[in-house]
């Protein structure tokens, strides 16, 4: 199974490459990512977290919202956003740490699915939150970058974050 990468691993800070080939290899990759996300009890997973610098993420919030199914978002791009809401976040790559993060409440997203079909769709609630967290991963950004420097220093002092987070 794919190996999870943790904070401090340089791949989590790298920018990612867009996907250009929508082939069987990509579909298999998406399937493996969904399997890994479920195995880790996560609601979202981005490709860099399993060591691949490409613009692929998966989300499954069916445990929170019952009409949802596992979904893949390839080459996602936030077109616009509105509102602001504070929600507590965690990350499979930063075990034990949970902190409040403020982000836009509603986003409009352009993305491609694993079949190569392009969509433009609006998301709110949990979906908007998880998508923004995972899209940050595709740009080398971690949620602990968005918390206050004081809280972050506290986490470093408590050894919950590495010195070079
Ligand atoms: Ni994460």
Tab-separated table of N, CA and C and ligand atoms in Angstrom:
chain	number	residue	atom	x	y	z
A	1	UNK	N	0.828	-1.204	0.000
A	1	UNK	CA	0.000	0.000	0.000
A	1	UNK	C	0.869	1.264	0.000
A	2	UNK	N	0.298	2.346	-0.503
A	2	UNK	CA	1.007	3.633	-0.570
A	2	UNK	C	1.404	4.100	0.825
A	3	UNK	N	2.587	4.702	0.929
A	3	UNK	CA	3.093	5.138	2.229
A	3	UNK	C	2.762	6.600	2.468
A	4	UNK	N	2.248	6.881	3.669
A	4	UNK	CA	1.876	8.245	4.033
A	4	UNK	C	3.130	9.068	4.358
A	5	UNK	N	3.144	10.313	3.909
A	5	UNK	CA	4.259	11.225	4.201
A	5	UNK	C	3.846	12.181	5.315
A	6	UNK	N	4.795	12.490	6.187
A	6	UNK	CA	4.493	13.335	7.348
A	6	UNK	C	5.210	14.676	7.287
A	7	UNK	N	4.702	15.612	8.079
A	7	UNK	CA	5.255	16.963	8.134
A	7	UNK	C	6.770	16.891	8.375
A	8	UNK	N	7.509	17.716	7.646
A	8	UNK	CA	8.967	17.654	7.689
A	8	UNK	C	9.499	17.019	6.404
A	9	UNK	N	8.681	16.198	5.732
A	9	UNK	CA	9.046	15.592	4.452
A	9	UNK	C	8.958	16.679	3.371
A	10	UNK	N	10.075	16.935	2.656
A	10	UNK	CA	10.081	18.040	1.685
A	10	UNK	C	9.011	17.931	0.589
A	11	UNK	N	8.551	16.717	0.293
A	11	UNK	CA	7.552	16.584	-0.787
A	11	UNK	C	6.258	17.331	-0.453
A	12	UNK	N	5.966	17.474	0.833
A	12	UNK	CA	4.740	18.182	1.238
A	12	UNK	C	4.835	19.687	0.980
A	13	UNK	N	6.047	20.181	0.718
A	13	UNK	CA	6.261	21.615	0.483
A	13	UNK	C	6.470	21.947	-0.979
A	14	UNK	N	6.486	20.915	-1.815
A	14	UNK	CA	6.737	21.119	-3.238
A	14	UNK	C	5.454	21.472	-3.990
A	15	UNK	N	5.599	22.226	-5.077
A	15	UNK	CA	4.477	22.488	-5.970
A	15	UNK	C	4.224	21.200	-6.770
A	16	UNK	N	3.028	21.057	-7.317
A	16	UNK	CA	2.686	19.819	-8.017
A	16	UNK	C	2.481	20.061	-9.511
A	17	UNK	N	2.621	18.992	-10.276
A	17	UNK	CA	2.456	19.049	-11.730
A	17	UNK	C	1.010	18.748	-12.115
A	18	UNK	N	0.461	19.496	-13.082
A	18	UNK	CA	-0.890	19.172	-13.549
A	18	UNK	C	-0.921	17.803	-14.243
A	19	UNK	N	-2.064	17.141	-14.179
A	19	UNK	CA	-2.253	15.861	-14.869
A	19	UNK	C	-2.638	16.157	-16.318
A	20	UNK	N	-1.992	15.465	-17.268
A	20	UNK	CA	-2.307	15.676	-18.689
A	20	UNK	C	-2.879	14.424	-19.342
A	21	UNK	N	-2.555	13.258	-18.784
A	21	UNK	CA	-3.032	12.000	-19.373
A	21	UNK	C	-4.128	11.411	-18.488
A	22	UNK	N	-5.319	11.290	-19.057
A	22	UNK	CA	-6.434	10.709	-18.293
A	22	UNK	C	-6.608	9.257	-18.724
A	23	UNK	N	-5.668	8.434	-18.274
A	23	UNK	CA	-5.595	7.042	-18.717
A	23	UNK	C	-5.893	6.080	-17.563
A	24	UNK	N	-5.708	4.797	-17.839
A	24	UNK	CA	-5.993	3.772	-16.832
A	24	UNK	C	-5.081	3.938	-15.607
A	25	UNK	N	-3.859	4.353	-15.871
A	25	UNK	CA	-2.891	4.545	-14.792
A	25	UNK	C	-3.420	5.581	-13.785
A	26	UNK	N	-4.032	6.650	-14.309
A	26	UNK	CA	-4.593	7.685	-13.438
A	26	UNK	C	-5.772	7.119	-12.634
A	27	UNK	N	-6.631	6.358	-13.318
A	27	UNK	CA	-7.792	5.760	-12.628
A	27	UNK	C	-7.343	4.824	-11.513
A	28	UNK	N	-6.309	4.041	-11.786
A	28	UNK	CA	-5.773	3.133	-10.764
A	28	UNK	C	-5.185	3.931	-9.597
A	29	UNK	N	-4.505	5.029	-9.943
A	29	UNK	CA	-3.906	5.886	-8.916
A	29	UNK	C	-4.997	6.454	-8.004
A	30	UNK	N	-6.087	6.938	-8.621
A	30	UNK	CA	-7.222	7.493	-7.854
A	30	UNK	C	-7.821	6.413	-6.952
A	31	UNK	N	-8.000	5.213	-7.504
A	31	UNK	CA	-8.553	4.099	-6.711
A	31	UNK	C	-7.677	3.807	-5.492
A	32	UNK	N	-6.366	3.799	-5.722
A	32	UNK	CA	-5.425	3.528	-4.621
A	32	UNK	C	-5.443	4.643	-3.587
A	33	UNK	N	-5.617	5.890	-4.054
A	33	UNK	CA	-5.682	7.011	-3.111
A	33	UNK	C	-6.930	6.912	-2.237
A	34	UNK	N	-8.053	6.546	-2.851
A	34	UNK	CA	-9.308	6.408	-2.091
A	34	UNK	C	-9.173	5.284	-1.062
A	35	UNK	N	-8.549	4.181	-1.494
A	35	UNK	CA	-8.314	3.047	-0.598
A	35	UNK	C	-7.457	3.489	0.600
A	36	UNK	N	-6.389	4.237	0.293
A	36	UNK	CA	-5.477	4.707	1.339
A	36	UNK	C	-6.200	5.665	2.294
A	37	UNK	N	-7.003	6.584	1.729
A	37	UNK	CA	-7.755	7.545	2.559
A	37	UNK	C	-8.678	6.794	3.528
A	38	UNK	N	-9.376	5.792	3.017
A	38	UNK	CA	-10.269	4.998	3.869
A	38	UNK	C	-9.479	4.239	4.938
A	39	UNK	N	-8.342	3.664	4.515
A	39	UNK	CA	-7.492	2.909	5.433
A	39	UNK	C	-7.021	3.779	6.600
A	40	UNK	N	-6.758	5.067	6.300
A	40	UNK	CA	-6.255	5.991	7.323
A	40	UNK	C	-7.389	6.720	8.045
A	41	UNK	N	-8.630	6.390	7.711
A	41	UNK	CA	-9.790	7.055	8.318
A	41	UNK	C	-9.815	8.553	8.038
A	42	UNK	N	-9.366	8.940	6.854
A	42	UNK	CA	-9.364	10.357	6.487
A	42	UNK	C	-10.587	10.721	5.670
A	43	UNK	N	-10.866	12.035	5.568
A	43	UNK	CA	-11.973	12.495	4.718
A	43	UNK	C	-11.431	13.190	3.461
A	44	UNK	N	-10.113	13.302	3.399
A	44	UNK	CA	-9.478	13.873	2.213
A	44	UNK	C	-8.028	13.445	2.154
A	45	UNK	N	-7.489	13.370	0.941
A	45	UNK	CA	-6.080	12.999	0.763
A	45	UNK	C	-5.590	13.633	-0.541
A	46	UNK	N	-4.394	14.217	-0.478
A	46	UNK	CA	-3.802	14.829	-1.669
A	46	UNK	C	-2.573	14.030	-2.078
A	47	UNK	N	-2.292	13.989	-3.385
A	47	UNK	CA	-1.214	13.146	-3.923
A	47	UNK	C	0.143	13.340	-3.228
A	48	UNK	N	0.571	14.584	-2.898
A	48	UNK	CA	1.873	14.722	-2.229
A	48	UNK	C	1.952	13.961	-0.906
A	49	UNK	N	0.813	13.743	-0.257
A	49	UNK	CA	0.797	13.026	1.025
A	49	UNK	C	1.173	11.560	0.875
A	50	UNK	N	1.128	11.065	-0.365
A	50	UNK	CA	1.570	9.692	-0.595
A	50	UNK	C	2.754	9.691	-1.569
A	51	UNK	N	3.440	10.843	-1.630
A	51	UNK	CA	4.702	10.900	-2.354
A	51	UNK	C	4.635	11.177	-3.838
A	52	UNK	N	3.513	11.722	-4.325
A	52	UNK	CA	3.397	12.042	-5.745
A	52	UNK	C	3.099	13.530	-5.949
A	53	UNK	N	4.006	14.214	-6.661
A	53	UNK	CA	3.817	15.650	-6.894
A	53	UNK	C	2.916	15.891	-8.102
A	54	UNK	N	1.655	15.495	-7.980
A	54	UNK	CA	0.719	15.806	-9.068
A	54	UNK	C	-0.594	16.313	-8.519
A	55	UNK	N	-1.316	17.037	-9.383
A	55	UNK	CA	-2.536	17.713	-8.945
A	55	UNK	C	-3.729	16.756	-8.918
A	56	UNK	N	-3.712	15.885	-7.918
A	56	UNK	CA	-4.797	14.922	-7.713
A	56	UNK	C	-5.157	14.922	-6.235
A	57	UNK	N	-6.462	14.998	-5.946
A	57	UNK	CA	-6.898	14.852	-4.558
A	57	UNK	C	-8.193	14.051	-4.527
A	58	UNK	N	-8.437	13.405	-3.410
A	58	UNK	CA	-9.683	12.663	-3.233
A	58	UNK	C	-10.354	13.125	-1.942
A	59	UNK	N	-11.676	13.074	-1.952
A	59	UNK	CA	-12.475	13.489	-0.791
A	59	UNK	C	-13.577	12.459	-0.585
A	60	UNK	N	-13.841	12.122	0.669
A	60	UNK	CA	-15.012	11.311	0.989
A	60	UNK	C	-15.589	11.785	2.316
A	61	UNK	N	-16.690	12.546	2.219
A	61	UNK	CA	-17.331	13.021	3.447
A	61	UNK	C	-18.657	12.288	3.671
A	62	UNK	N	-18.763	11.069	3.103
A	62	UNK	CA	-20.029	10.321	3.235
A	62	UNK	C	-20.334	9.968	4.696
A	63	UNK	N	-19.306	9.993	5.557
A	63	UNK	CA	-19.542	9.758	6.983
A	63	UNK	C	-20.214	10.941	7.662
A	64	UNK	N	-20.165	12.110	7.032
A	64	UNK	CA	-20.747	13.328	7.604
A	64	UNK	C	-22.024	13.720	6.875
A	65	UNK	N	-21.993	13.640	5.533
A	65	UNK	CA	-23.168	13.993	4.723
A	65	UNK	C	-23.560	12.788	3.879
A	66	UNK	N	-24.759	12.278	4.135
A	66	UNK	CA	-25.091	10.944	3.614
A	66	UNK	C	-25.292	10.853	2.096
A	67	UNK	N	-25.545	11.972	1.401
A	67	UNK	CA	-25.706	11.868	-0.057
A	67	UNK	C	-24.371	11.973	-0.804
A	68	UNK	N	-23.266	11.941	-0.063
A	68	UNK	CA	-21.943	12.059	-0.694
A	68	UNK	C	-21.343	10.682	-0.990
A	69	UNK	N	-20.438	10.660	-1.972
A	69	UNK	CA	-19.680	9.447	-2.323
A	69	UNK	C	-18.207	9.839	-2.456
A	70	UNK	N	-17.271	8.875	-2.439
A	70	UNK	CA	-15.866	9.233	-2.651
A	70	UNK	C	-15.689	9.888	-4.037
A	71	UNK	N	-14.949	10.981	-4.075
A	71	UNK	CA	-14.782	11.703	-5.344
A	71	UNK	C	-13.334	12.107	-5.541
A	72	UNK	N	-12.934	12.166	-6.815
A	72	UNK	CA	-11.583	12.624	-7.161
A	72	UNK	C	-11.670	13.970	-7.863
A	73	UNK	N	-10.735	14.836	-7.576
A	73	UNK	CA	-10.645	16.150	-8.208
A	73	UNK	C	-9.239	16.284	-8.783
A	74	UNK	N	-9.169	16.413	-10.106
A	74	UNK	CA	-7.886	16.514	-10.790
A	74	UNK	C	-7.718	17.962	-11.274
A	75	UNK	N	-6.514	18.477	-11.164
A	75	UNK	CA	-6.200	19.853	-11.584
A	75	UNK	C	-7.223	20.870	-11.069
A	76	UNK	N	-7.577	20.835	-9.784
A	76	UNK	CA	-8.603	21.743	-9.273
A	76	UNK	C	-8.099	23.189	-9.211
A	77	UNK	N	-9.025	24.101	-9.436
A	77	UNK	CA	-8.671	25.525	-9.476
A	77	UNK	C	-9.828	26.317	-8.879
A	78	UNK	N	-9.569	27.031	-7.792
A	78	UNK	CA	-10.630	27.841	-7.186
A	78	UNK	C	-10.794	29.116	-8.009
A	79	UNK	N	-12.008	29.323	-8.519
A	79	UNK	CA	-12.284	30.464	-9.394
A	79	UNK	C	-12.686	31.674	-8.555
A	80	UNK	N	-13.517	31.429	-7.538
A	80	UNK	CA	-13.939	32.524	-6.657
A	80	UNK	C	-14.352	31.937	-5.320
A	81	UNK	N	-14.401	32.798	-4.315
A	81	UNK	CA	-14.813	32.328	-2.998
A	81	UNK	C	-15.518	33.458	-2.276
A	82	UNK	N	-16.365	33.092	-1.306
A	82	UNK	CA	-17.022	34.125	-0.498
A	82	UNK	C	-17.258	33.666	0.932
A	83	UNK	N	-17.468	34.653	1.807
A	83	UNK	CA	-17.726	34.375	3.208
A	83	UNK	C	-16.464	33.991	3.948
A	84	UNK	N	-16.630	33.702	5.232
A	84	UNK	CA	-15.502	33.271	6.042
A	84	UNK	C	-16.063	32.458	7.191
A	85	UNK	N	-15.424	31.341	7.502
A	85	UNK	CA	-15.897	30.505	8.592
A	85	UNK	C	-14.704	29.840	9.269
A	86	UNK	N	-14.805	29.699	10.595
A	86	UNK	CA	-13.728	29.064	11.370
A	86	UNK	C	-14.145	27.622	11.667
A	87	UNK	N	-13.320	26.676	11.287
A	87	UNK	CA	-13.586	25.245	11.541
A	87	UNK	C	-12.281	24.612	12.027
A	88	UNK	N	-12.397	23.660	12.943
A	88	UNK	CA	-11.220	22.942	13.425
A	88	UNK	C	-10.767	21.941	12.368
A	89	UNK	N	-9.479	21.955	12.063
A	89	UNK	CA	-8.939	21.043	11.058
A	89	UNK	C	-7.865	20.137	11.650
A	90	UNK	N	-7.688	19.019	10.993
A	90	UNK	CA	-6.586	18.120	11.281
A	90	UNK	C	-6.036	17.664	9.943
A	91	UNK	N	-4.969	16.862	9.968
A	91	UNK	CA	-4.363	16.422	8.710
A	91	UNK	C	-3.662	15.093	8.954
A	92	UNK	N	-3.846	14.133	8.040
A	92	UNK	CA	-3.197	12.822	8.199
A	92	UNK	C	-1.678	12.953	8.259
A	93	UNK	N	-1.130	14.014	7.652
A	93	UNK	CA	0.321	14.212	7.634
A	93	UNK	C	0.836	14.938	8.876
A	94	UNK	N	-0.100	15.388	9.745
A	94	UNK	CA	0.293	16.088	10.983
A	94	UNK	C	-0.490	15.450	12.133
A	95	UNK	N	-0.094	14.231	12.545
A	95	UNK	CA	-0.879	13.493	13.543
A	95	UNK	C	-1.028	14.269	14.853
A	96	UNK	N	-2.153	14.100	15.492
A	96	UNK	CA	-2.450	14.634	16.845
A	96	UNK	C	-2.817	16.119	16.854
A	97	UNK	N	-2.426	16.872	15.836
A	97	UNK	CA	-2.658	18.318	15.872
A	97	UNK	C	-4.036	18.657	15.285
A	98	UNK	N	-4.818	19.430	16.052
A	98	UNK	CA	-6.097	19.940	15.563
A	98	UNK	C	-6.195	21.395	15.983
A	99	UNK	N	-6.474	22.279	15.017
A	99	UNK	CA	-6.547	23.709	15.333
A	99	UNK	C	-7.632	24.372	14.484
A	100	UNK	N	-8.190	25.448	15.028
A	100	UNK	CA	-9.161	26.239	14.282
A	100	UNK	C	-8.482	26.939	13.104
A	101	UNK	N	-9.139	26.892	11.954
A	101	UNK	CA	-8.627	27.576	10.761
A	101	UNK	C	-9.766	28.351	10.118
A	102	UNK	N	-9.474	29.593	9.761
A	102	UNK	CA	-10.463	30.429	9.086
A	102	UNK	C	-10.252	30.352	7.575
A	103	UNK	N	-11.341	30.056	6.863
A	103	UNK	CA	-11.266	29.983	5.390
A	103	UNK	C	-12.580	30.467	4.808
A	104	UNK	N	-12.600	30.787	3.502
A	104	UNK	CA	-13.869	31.119	2.849
A	104	UNK	C	-14.904	29.999	3.044
A	105	UNK	N	-16.171	30.410	3.096
A	105	UNK	CA	-17.263	29.469	3.369
A	105	UNK	C	-17.742	28.762	2.099
A	106	UNK	N	-17.745	29.495	0.983
A	106	UNK	CA	-18.245	28.956	-0.287
A	106	UNK	C	-17.159	29.146	-1.345
A	107	UNK	N	-16.952	28.093	-2.139
A	107	UNK	CA	-15.981	28.243	-3.243
A	107	UNK	C	-16.612	27.805	-4.558
A	108	UNK	N	-16.147	28.407	-5.622
A	108	UNK	CA	-16.510	27.966	-6.957
A	108	UNK	C	-15.260	27.331	-7.551
A	109	UNK	N	-15.393	26.076	-7.972
A	109	UNK	CA	-14.231	25.276	-8.363
A	109	UNK	C	-14.326	24.789	-9.797
A	110	UNK	N	-13.190	24.899	-10.509
A	110	UNK	CA	-13.077	24.267	-11.822
A	110	UNK	C	-12.183	23.052	-11.612
A	111	UNK	N	-12.598	21.894	-12.093
A	111	UNK	CA	-11.789	20.686	-11.913
A	111	UNK	C	-12.103	19.676	-13.002
A	112	UNK	N	-11.276	18.647	-13.080
A	112	UNK	CA	-11.479	17.567	-14.039
A	112	UNK	C	-11.666	16.292	-13.235
A	113	UNK	N	-12.552	15.403	-13.700
A	113	UNK	CA	-12.673	14.127	-12.988
A	113	UNK	C	-11.716	13.113	-13.625
A	114	UNK	N	-11.684	11.890	-13.089
A	114	UNK	CA	-10.701	10.912	-13.569
A	114	UNK	C	-10.985	10.427	-14.994
A	115	UNK	N	-12.195	10.789	-15.519
A	115	UNK	CA	-12.520	10.445	-16.908
A	115	UNK	C	-12.045	11.537	-17.869
A	116	UNK	N	-11.576	12.656	-17.324
A	116	UNK	CA	-11.125	13.746	-18.171
A	116	UNK	C	-12.199	14.788	-18.467
A	117	UNK	N	-13.350	14.662	-17.802
A	117	UNK	CA	-14.432	15.639	-18.004
A	117	UNK	C	-14.207	16.845	-17.097
A	118	UNK	N	-14.375	18.041	-17.673
A	118	UNK	CA	-14.146	19.277	-16.929
A	118	UNK	C	-15.474	19.787	-16.359
A	119	UNK	N	-15.445	20.213	-15.110
A	119	UNK	CA	-16.642	20.724	-14.439
A	119	UNK	C	-16.353	22.068	-13.794
A	120	UNK	N	-17.445	22.823	-13.582
A	120	UNK	CA	-17.362	24.007	-12.747
A	120	UNK	C	-18.513	23.875	-11.771
A	121	UNK	N	-18.220	23.936	-10.477
A	121	UNK	CA	-19.233	23.622	-9.478
A	121	UNK	C	-19.002	24.444	-8.218
A	122	UNK	N	-20.120	24.765	-7.528
A	122	UNK	CA	-20.005	25.511	-6.280
A	122	UNK	C	-20.090	24.545	-5.102
A	123	UNK	N	-19.260	24.778	-4.085
A	123	UNK	CA	-19.265	23.927	-2.893
A	123	UNK	C	-19.377	24.784	-1.646
A	124	UNK	N	-20.123	24.259	-0.649
A	124	UNK	CA	-20.146	24.915	0.652
A	124	UNK	C	-19.988	23.843	1.727
A	125	UNK	N	-20.164	24.215	2.977
A	125	UNK	CA	-20.111	23.256	4.079
A	125	UNK	C	-18.792	22.492	4.134
A	126	UNK	N	-18.888	21.216	4.514
A	126	UNK	CA	-17.700	20.381	4.688
A	126	UNK	C	-16.921	20.199	3.401
A	127	UNK	N	-17.670	20.069	2.301
A	127	UNK	CA	-17.013	19.853	1.005
A	127	UNK	C	-16.084	21.030	0.681
A	128	UNK	N	-16.576	22.253	0.886
A	128	UNK	CA	-15.753	23.448	0.614
A	128	UNK	C	-14.518	23.448	1.506
A	129	UNK	N	-14.704	23.062	2.753
A	129	UNK	CA	-13.604	23.068	3.714
A	129	UNK	C	-12.534	22.054	3.347
A	130	UNK	N	-12.961	20.801	3.107
A	130	UNK	CA	-11.990	19.738	2.803
A	130	UNK	C	-11.273	20.054	1.482
A	131	UNK	N	-12.024	20.517	0.496
A	131	UNK	CA	-11.405	20.840	-0.795
A	131	UNK	C	-10.321	21.898	-0.649
A	132	UNK	N	-10.598	22.938	0.129
A	132	UNK	CA	-9.589	24.000	0.297
A	132	UNK	C	-8.338	23.471	1.007
A	133	UNK	N	-8.546	22.633	2.008
A	133	UNK	CA	-7.410	22.033	2.730
A	133	UNK	C	-6.556	21.189	1.765
A	134	UNK	N	-7.235	20.367	0.944
A	134	UNK	CA	-6.494	19.470	0.032
A	134	UNK	C	-5.851	20.240	-1.114
A	135	UNK	N	-6.514	21.283	-1.607
A	135	UNK	CA	-5.927	22.097	-2.686
A	135	UNK	C	-4.665	22.783	-2.163
A	136	UNK	N	-4.681	23.219	-0.920
A	136	UNK	CA	-3.471	23.785	-0.305
A	136	UNK	C	-2.313	22.786	-0.383
A	137	UNK	N	-2.598	21.508	-0.116
A	137	UNK	CA	-1.550	20.478	-0.198
A	137	UNK	C	-0.908	20.465	-1.594
A	138	UNK	N	-1.716	20.710	-2.628
A	138	UNK	CA	-1.189	20.677	-4.000
A	138	UNK	C	-0.277	21.869	-4.269
A	139	UNK	N	-0.342	22.870	-3.389
A	139	UNK	CA	0.511	24.057	-3.516
A	139	UNK	C	1.574	24.118	-2.413
A	140	UNK	N	1.787	23.003	-1.729
A	140	UNK	CA	2.825	22.953	-0.689
A	140	UNK	C	2.459	23.669	0.596
A	141	UNK	N	1.163	23.915	0.808
A	141	UNK	CA	0.705	24.632	2.002
A	141	UNK	C	0.038	23.649	2.965
A	142	UNK	N	0.367	23.774	4.247
A	142	UNK	CA	-0.228	22.917	5.282
A	142	UNK	C	-1.090	23.780	6.199
A	143	UNK	N	-2.108	23.177	6.823
A	143	UNK	CA	-3.052	24.005	7.597
A	143	UNK	C	-2.389	24.725	8.764
A	144	UNK	N	-1.273	24.167	9.279
A	144	UNK	CA	-0.572	24.839	10.381
A	144	UNK	C	0.097	26.142	9.928
A	145	UNK	N	0.188	26.357	8.610
A	145	UNK	CA	0.699	27.640	8.095
A	145	UNK	C	-0.328	28.749	8.338
A	146	UNK	N	-1.585	28.352	8.524
A	146	UNK	CA	-2.680	29.326	8.571
A	146	UNK	C	-3.120	29.661	9.996
A	147	UNK	N	-2.528	29.014	10.986
A	147	UNK	CA	-2.900	29.317	12.377
A	147	UNK	C	-2.004	30.442	12.901
A	148	UNK	N	-2.308	30.962	14.081
A	148	UNK	CA	-1.521	32.090	14.592
A	148	UNK	C	-0.110	31.632	14.954
A	149	UNK	N	0.890	32.522	14.764
A	149	UNK	CA	2.286	32.179	15.068
A	149	UNK	C	2.460	31.749	16.528
A	150	UNK	N	1.647	32.299	17.422
A	150	UNK	CA	1.757	31.947	18.854
A	150	UNK	C	1.337	30.498	19.075
A	151	UNK	N	0.206	30.116	18.472
A	151	UNK	CA	-0.264	28.731	18.583
A	151	UNK	C	0.739	27.770	17.969
A	152	UNK	N	1.330	28.194	16.852
A	152	UNK	CA	2.289	27.340	16.155
A	152	UNK	C	3.538	27.126	17.019
A	153	UNK	N	4.012	28.207	17.643
A	153	UNK	CA	5.190	28.112	18.507
A	153	UNK	C	4.915	27.178	19.687
A	154	UNK	N	3.684	27.270	20.207
A	154	UNK	CA	3.276	26.401	21.316
A	154	UNK	C	3.367	24.930	20.897
A	155	UNK	N	2.892	24.640	19.681
A	155	UNK	CA	2.935	23.264	19.158
A	155	UNK	C	4.379	22.795	18.966
A	156	UNK	N	5.248	23.718	18.543
A	156	UNK	CA	6.670	23.378	18.381
A	156	UNK	C	7.278	23.085	19.761
A	157	UNK	N	6.955	23.938	20.738
A	157	UNK	CA	7.467	23.739	22.111
A	157	UNK	C	6.999	22.402	22.682
A	158	UNK	N	5.768	22.021	22.336
A	158	UNK	CA	5.211	20.755	22.834
A	158	UNK	C	5.664	19.553	22.003
A	159	UNK	N	6.550	19.809	21.019
A	159	UNK	CA	7.072	18.763	20.121
A	159	UNK	C	5.968	18.105	19.274
A	160	UNK	N	4.859	18.829	19.105
A	160	UNK	CA	3.793	18.308	18.246
A	160	UNK	C	4.027	18.718	16.795
A	161	UNK	N	4.900	19.714	16.615
A	161	UNK	CA	5.337	20.130	15.281
A	161	UNK	C	6.874	20.151	15.316
A	162	UNK	N	7.518	19.771	14.182
A	162	UNK	CA	8.983	19.873	14.148
A	162	UNK	C	9.419	21.340	14.108
A	163	UNK	N	10.667	21.628	14.547
A	163	UNK	CA	11.224	22.991	14.493
A	163	UNK	C	11.022	23.592	13.114
A	164	UNK	N	11.424	22.805	12.092
A	164	UNK	CA	11.233	23.256	10.712
A	164	UNK	C	9.949	22.621	10.211
A	165	UNK	N	8.864	23.245	10.548
A	165	UNK	CA	7.563	22.655	10.203
A	165	UNK	C	7.280	22.844	8.729
B	1	LIG	NI1	-4.021	17.453	5.117
